[in-house]
mmCIF file of C-alpha atoms in Angstrom:
data_model
loop_
_atom_site.group_PDB
_atom_site.id
_atom_site.type_symbol
_atom_site.label_atom_id
_atom_site.label_comp_id
_atom_site.label_asym_id
_atom_site.label_seq_id
_atom_site.Cartn_x
_atom_site.Cartn_y
_atom_site.Cartn_z
ATOM 1 C CA UNK Z 1 1.708 -13.239 -1.083
ATOM 2 C CA UNK Z 2 0.584 -14.261 -4.430
ATOM 3 C CA UNK Z 3 -2.703 -14.061 -6.324
ATOM 4 C CA UNK Z 4 -5.181 -16.663 -4.750
ATOM 5 C CA UNK Z 5 -3.722 -16.744 -1.487
ATOM 6 C CA UNK Z 6 -5.863 -15.533 1.466
ATOM 7 C CA UNK Z 7 -4.449 -13.092 3.613
ATOM 8 C CA UNK Z 8 -6.117 -14.108 6.772
ATOM 9 C CA UNK Z 9 -4.091 -17.351 6.342
ATOM 10 C CA UNK Z 10 -0.560 -15.704 6.714
ATOM 11 C CA UNK Z 11 0.870 -15.483 10.196
ATOM 12 C CA UNK Z 12 1.393 -11.712 9.713
ATOM 13 C CA UNK Z 13 -2.140 -10.857 9.289
ATOM 14 C CA UNK Z 14 -2.539 -9.590 12.991
ATOM 15 C CA UNK Z 15 0.881 -8.140 13.472
ATOM 16 C CA UNK Z 16 0.738 -4.704 15.087
ATOM 17 C CA UNK Z 17 1.290 -1.670 13.036
ATOM 18 C CA UNK Z 18 0.686 2.087 13.760
ATOM 19 C CA UNK Z 19 -1.239 4.689 11.953
ATOM 20 C CA UNK Z 20 0.091 8.003 11.040
ATOM 21 C CA UNK Z 21 -1.218 9.490 14.281
ATOM 22 C CA UNK Z 22 0.448 6.739 16.357
ATOM 23 C CA UNK Z 23 -2.628 4.758 17.143
ATOM 24 C CA UNK Z 24 -2.138 0.936 17.276
ATOM 25 C CA UNK Z 25 -4.006 -1.217 14.690
ATOM 26 C CA UNK Z 26 -3.474 -4.131 12.436
ATOM 27 C CA UNK Z 27 -3.820 -4.692 8.558
ATOM 28 C CA UNK Z 28 -6.684 -7.251 9.883
ATOM 29 C CA UNK Z 29 -8.848 -4.050 10.510
ATOM 30 C CA UNK Z 30 -8.767 -3.088 6.904
ATOM 31 C CA UNK Z 31 -9.438 -6.514 5.303
ATOM 32 C CA UNK Z 32 -12.271 -8.833 5.055
ATOM 33 C CA UNK Z 33 -15.245 -6.843 4.789
ATOM 34 C CA UNK Z 34 -14.801 -5.030 1.394
ATOM 35 C CA UNK Z 35 -12.150 -4.867 -1.332
ATOM 36 C CA UNK Z 36 -8.944 -3.307 -0.248
ATOM 37 C CA UNK Z 37 -5.632 -2.101 -1.982
ATOM 38 C CA UNK Z 38 -2.690 -2.305 0.213
ATOM 39 C CA UNK Z 39 0.639 -0.934 -1.352
ATOM 40 C CA UNK Z 40 3.936 -1.279 0.218
ATOM 41 C CA UNK Z 41 6.535 1.479 -0.595
ATOM 42 C CA UNK Z 42 10.049 2.241 0.347
ATOM 43 C CA UNK Z 43 10.059 5.613 2.115
ATOM 44 C CA UNK Z 44 7.808 8.653 2.552
ATOM 45 C CA UNK Z 45 8.616 11.592 0.897
ATOM 46 C CA UNK Z 46 10.977 10.311 -1.878
ATOM 47 C CA UNK Z 47 10.389 11.208 -5.281
ATOM 48 C CA UNK Z 48 8.985 7.922 -6.677
ATOM 49 C CA UNK Z 49 7.068 7.248 -3.392
ATOM 50 C CA UNK Z 50 5.465 10.636 -3.375
ATOM 51 C CA UNK Z 51 4.268 10.057 -7.036
ATOM 52 C CA UNK Z 52 2.841 6.567 -6.239
ATOM 53 C CA UNK Z 53 0.950 8.186 -3.139
ATOM 54 C CA UNK Z 54 -0.383 11.279 -4.892
ATOM 55 C CA UNK Z 55 -1.588 8.935 -7.751
ATOM 56 C CA UNK Z 56 -3.539 7.052 -5.199
ATOM 57 C CA UNK Z 57 -4.706 10.141 -3.733
ATOM 58 C CA UNK Z 58 -6.065 11.517 -7.117
ATOM 59 C CA UNK Z 59 -7.664 8.297 -8.034
ATOM 60 C CA UNK Z 60 -9.100 7.451 -4.356
ATOM 61 C CA UNK Z 61 -12.707 8.322 -5.544
ATOM 62 C CA UNK Z 62 -12.387 5.549 -8.142
ATOM 63 C CA UNK Z 63 -11.518 3.066 -5.325
ATOM 64 C CA UNK Z 64 -14.110 4.466 -2.893
ATOM 65 C CA UNK Z 65 -16.984 4.411 -5.578
ATOM 66 C CA UNK Z 66 -16.081 0.740 -6.138
ATOM 67 C CA UNK Z 67 -16.491 0.273 -2.330
ATOM 68 C CA UNK Z 68 -12.838 -0.211 -1.851
ATOM 69 C CA UNK Z 69 -10.390 1.008 0.756
ATOM 70 C CA UNK Z 70 -6.807 2.120 -0.040
ATOM 71 C CA UNK Z 71 -3.974 1.623 2.563
ATOM 72 C CA UNK Z 72 -0.331 2.366 2.243
ATOM 73 C CA UNK Z 73 2.443 0.777 4.295
ATOM 74 C CA UNK Z 74 6.191 1.648 4.800
ATOM 75 C CA UNK Z 75 8.696 1.345 7.591
ATOM 76 C CA UNK Z 76 8.709 4.899 8.246
ATOM 77 C CA UNK Z 77 7.881 6.057 11.888
ATOM 78 C CA UNK Z 78 4.387 7.352 12.436
ATOM 79 C CA UNK Z 79 5.582 11.029 12.777
ATOM 80 C CA UNK Z 80 7.140 10.996 9.403
ATOM 81 C CA UNK Z 81 3.756 9.418 7.768
ATOM 82 C CA UNK Z 82 1.958 12.191 9.525
ATOM 83 C CA UNK Z 83 4.033 14.741 7.874
ATOM 84 C CA UNK Z 84 3.624 12.885 4.584
ATOM 85 C CA UNK Z 85 0.028 12.864 4.909
ATOM 86 C CA UNK Z 86 -0.165 16.463 5.667
ATOM 87 C CA UNK Z 87 2.154 17.633 3.014
ATOM 88 C CA UNK Z 88 0.821 15.621 0.242
ATOM 89 C CA UNK Z 89 -2.679 16.057 1.446
ATOM 90 C CA UNK Z 90 -3.310 12.145 1.472
ATOM 91 C CA UNK Z 91 -6.923 11.030 1.784
ATOM 92 C CA UNK Z 92 -6.139 7.317 2.898
ATOM 93 C CA UNK Z 93 -4.684 5.671 5.733
ATOM 94 C CA UNK Z 94 -0.835 5.056 6.086
ATOM 95 C CA UNK Z 95 0.556 2.255 8.278
ATOM 96 C CA UNK Z 96 4.000 2.416 10.065
ATOM 97 C CA UNK Z 97 5.522 -1.150 9.947
ATOM 98 C CA UNK Z 98 8.590 -0.188 11.935
ATOM 99 C CA UNK Z 99 10.953 -3.316 11.785
ATOM 100 C CA UNK Z 100 9.389 -4.343 8.576
ATOM 101 C CA UNK Z 101 7.705 -7.247 10.240
ATOM 102 C CA UNK Z 102 4.657 -7.081 8.225
ATOM 103 C CA UNK Z 103 6.334 -6.653 4.957
ATOM 104 C CA UNK Z 104 8.483 -9.906 5.696
ATOM 105 C CA UNK Z 105 5.289 -11.996 6.963
ATOM 106 C CA UNK Z 106 3.794 -11.008 3.502
ATOM 107 C CA UNK Z 107 6.894 -11.776 1.722
ATOM 108 C CA UNK Z 108 7.475 -8.520 0.214
ATOM 109 C CA UNK Z 109 10.717 -8.756 -1.805
ATOM 110 C CA UNK Z 110 13.279 -6.020 -1.554
ATOM 111 C CA UNK Z 111 14.316 -4.192 -4.875
ATOM 112 C CA UNK Z 112 17.656 -3.391 -6.229
ATOM 113 C CA UNK Z 113 19.137 -6.800 -5.138
ATOM 114 C CA UNK Z 114 17.493 -6.437 -1.608
ATOM 115 C CA UNK Z 115 19.037 -3.087 -0.856
ATOM 116 C CA UNK Z 116 15.792 -1.259 -0.496
ATOM 117 C CA UNK Z 117 12.428 -2.243 0.690
ATOM 118 C CA UNK Z 118 10.158 -3.487 -2.212
ATOM 119 C CA UNK Z 119 7.396 -1.434 -3.970
ATOM 120 C CA UNK Z 120 4.419 -3.993 -4.114
ATOM 121 C CA UNK Z 121 0.685 -3.373 -4.508
ATOM 122 C CA UNK Z 122 -1.931 -6.246 -3.391
ATOM 123 C CA UNK Z 123 -5.624 -5.967 -3.995
ATOM 124 C CA UNK Z 124 -7.904 -8.050 -1.831
ATOM 125 C CA UNK Z 125 -11.445 -9.115 -2.633
ATOM 126 C CA UNK Z 126 -13.945 -8.889 0.197
ATOM 127 C CA UNK Z 127 -13.068 -12.204 1.495
ATOM 128 C CA UNK Z 128 -9.453 -11.335 1.968
ATOM 129 C CA UNK Z 129 -8.197 -13.314 -1.260
ATOM 130 C CA UNK Z 130 -5.488 -11.722 -3.190
ATOM 131 C CA UNK Z 131 -6.634 -10.819 -6.679
ATOM 132 C CA UNK Z 132 -3.604 -8.762 -7.798
ATOM 133 C CA UNK Z 133 0.101 -8.994 -6.567
ATOM 134 C CA UNK Z 134 1.846 -6.346 -8.607
ATOM 135 C CA UNK Z 135 5.705 -5.248 -8.308
ATOM 136 C CA UNK Z 136 7.548 -2.411 -9.938
ATOM 137 C CA UNK Z 137 10.362 -0.680 -8.352
ATOM 138 C CA UNK Z 138 10.205 2.561 -10.368
ATOM 139 C CA UNK Z 139 6.752 2.752 -12.289
ATOM 140 C CA UNK Z 140 4.730 4.057 -9.526
ATOM 141 C CA UNK Z 141 1.774 4.952 -11.420
ATOM 142 C CA UNK Z 142 1.414 1.512 -12.909
ATOM 143 C CA UNK Z 143 0.714 0.341 -9.458
ATOM 144 C CA UNK Z 144 -2.516 2.582 -9.325
ATOM 145 C CA UNK Z 145 -3.666 1.766 -12.721
ATOM 146 C CA UNK Z 146 -3.346 -2.009 -12.015
ATOM 147 C CA UNK Z 147 -5.154 -1.690 -8.683
ATOM 148 C CA UNK Z 148 -7.818 0.030 -10.644
ATOM 149 C CA UNK Z 149 -8.248 -2.403 -12.970
ATOM 150 C CA UNK Z 150 -8.430 -5.191 -10.426
ATOM 151 C CA UNK Z 151 -10.930 -3.493 -8.474
ATOM 152 C CA UNK Z 152 -13.283 -2.955 -11.485
ATOM 153 C CA UNK Z 153 -12.857 -6.705 -12.535
ATOM 154 C CA UNK Z 154 -14.171 -7.836 -9.003
ATOM 155 C CA UNK Z 155 -17.984 -8.825 -9.003
ATOM 156 C CA UNK Z 156 -20.199 -6.335 -7.555
#
């Protein structure tokens, strides 16, 4: 997935995933009506992933005041996500992509020579067009800052 791509054109757009409470859903249910930030992270509860999720939590009102949604995606099982949501008081949905099918469909590249799942943040406008594709394995806070800048740059 790169800037200018429409997520609806990708075959994985409607792949089933689960919410932290185990409810079946798709990424499609979050994209296409309002701007949306989708961040892929390696593993709930790890140091860098926790910093990233908490920064999104702390800045969530910036996104919502701009009419945007924030969604986190990892390969963790729903129960691990539920614990992560509870322990970090996260205020946005986390999706379980067990088997990394969605990650593969969106071509999220691995980090550390492919040894760990990649950390990538996408921002989609209300039509589902990617306006930001940002990758940084270790600078978790920059993911949030880049997403805020992209959301603020969208036309009202």
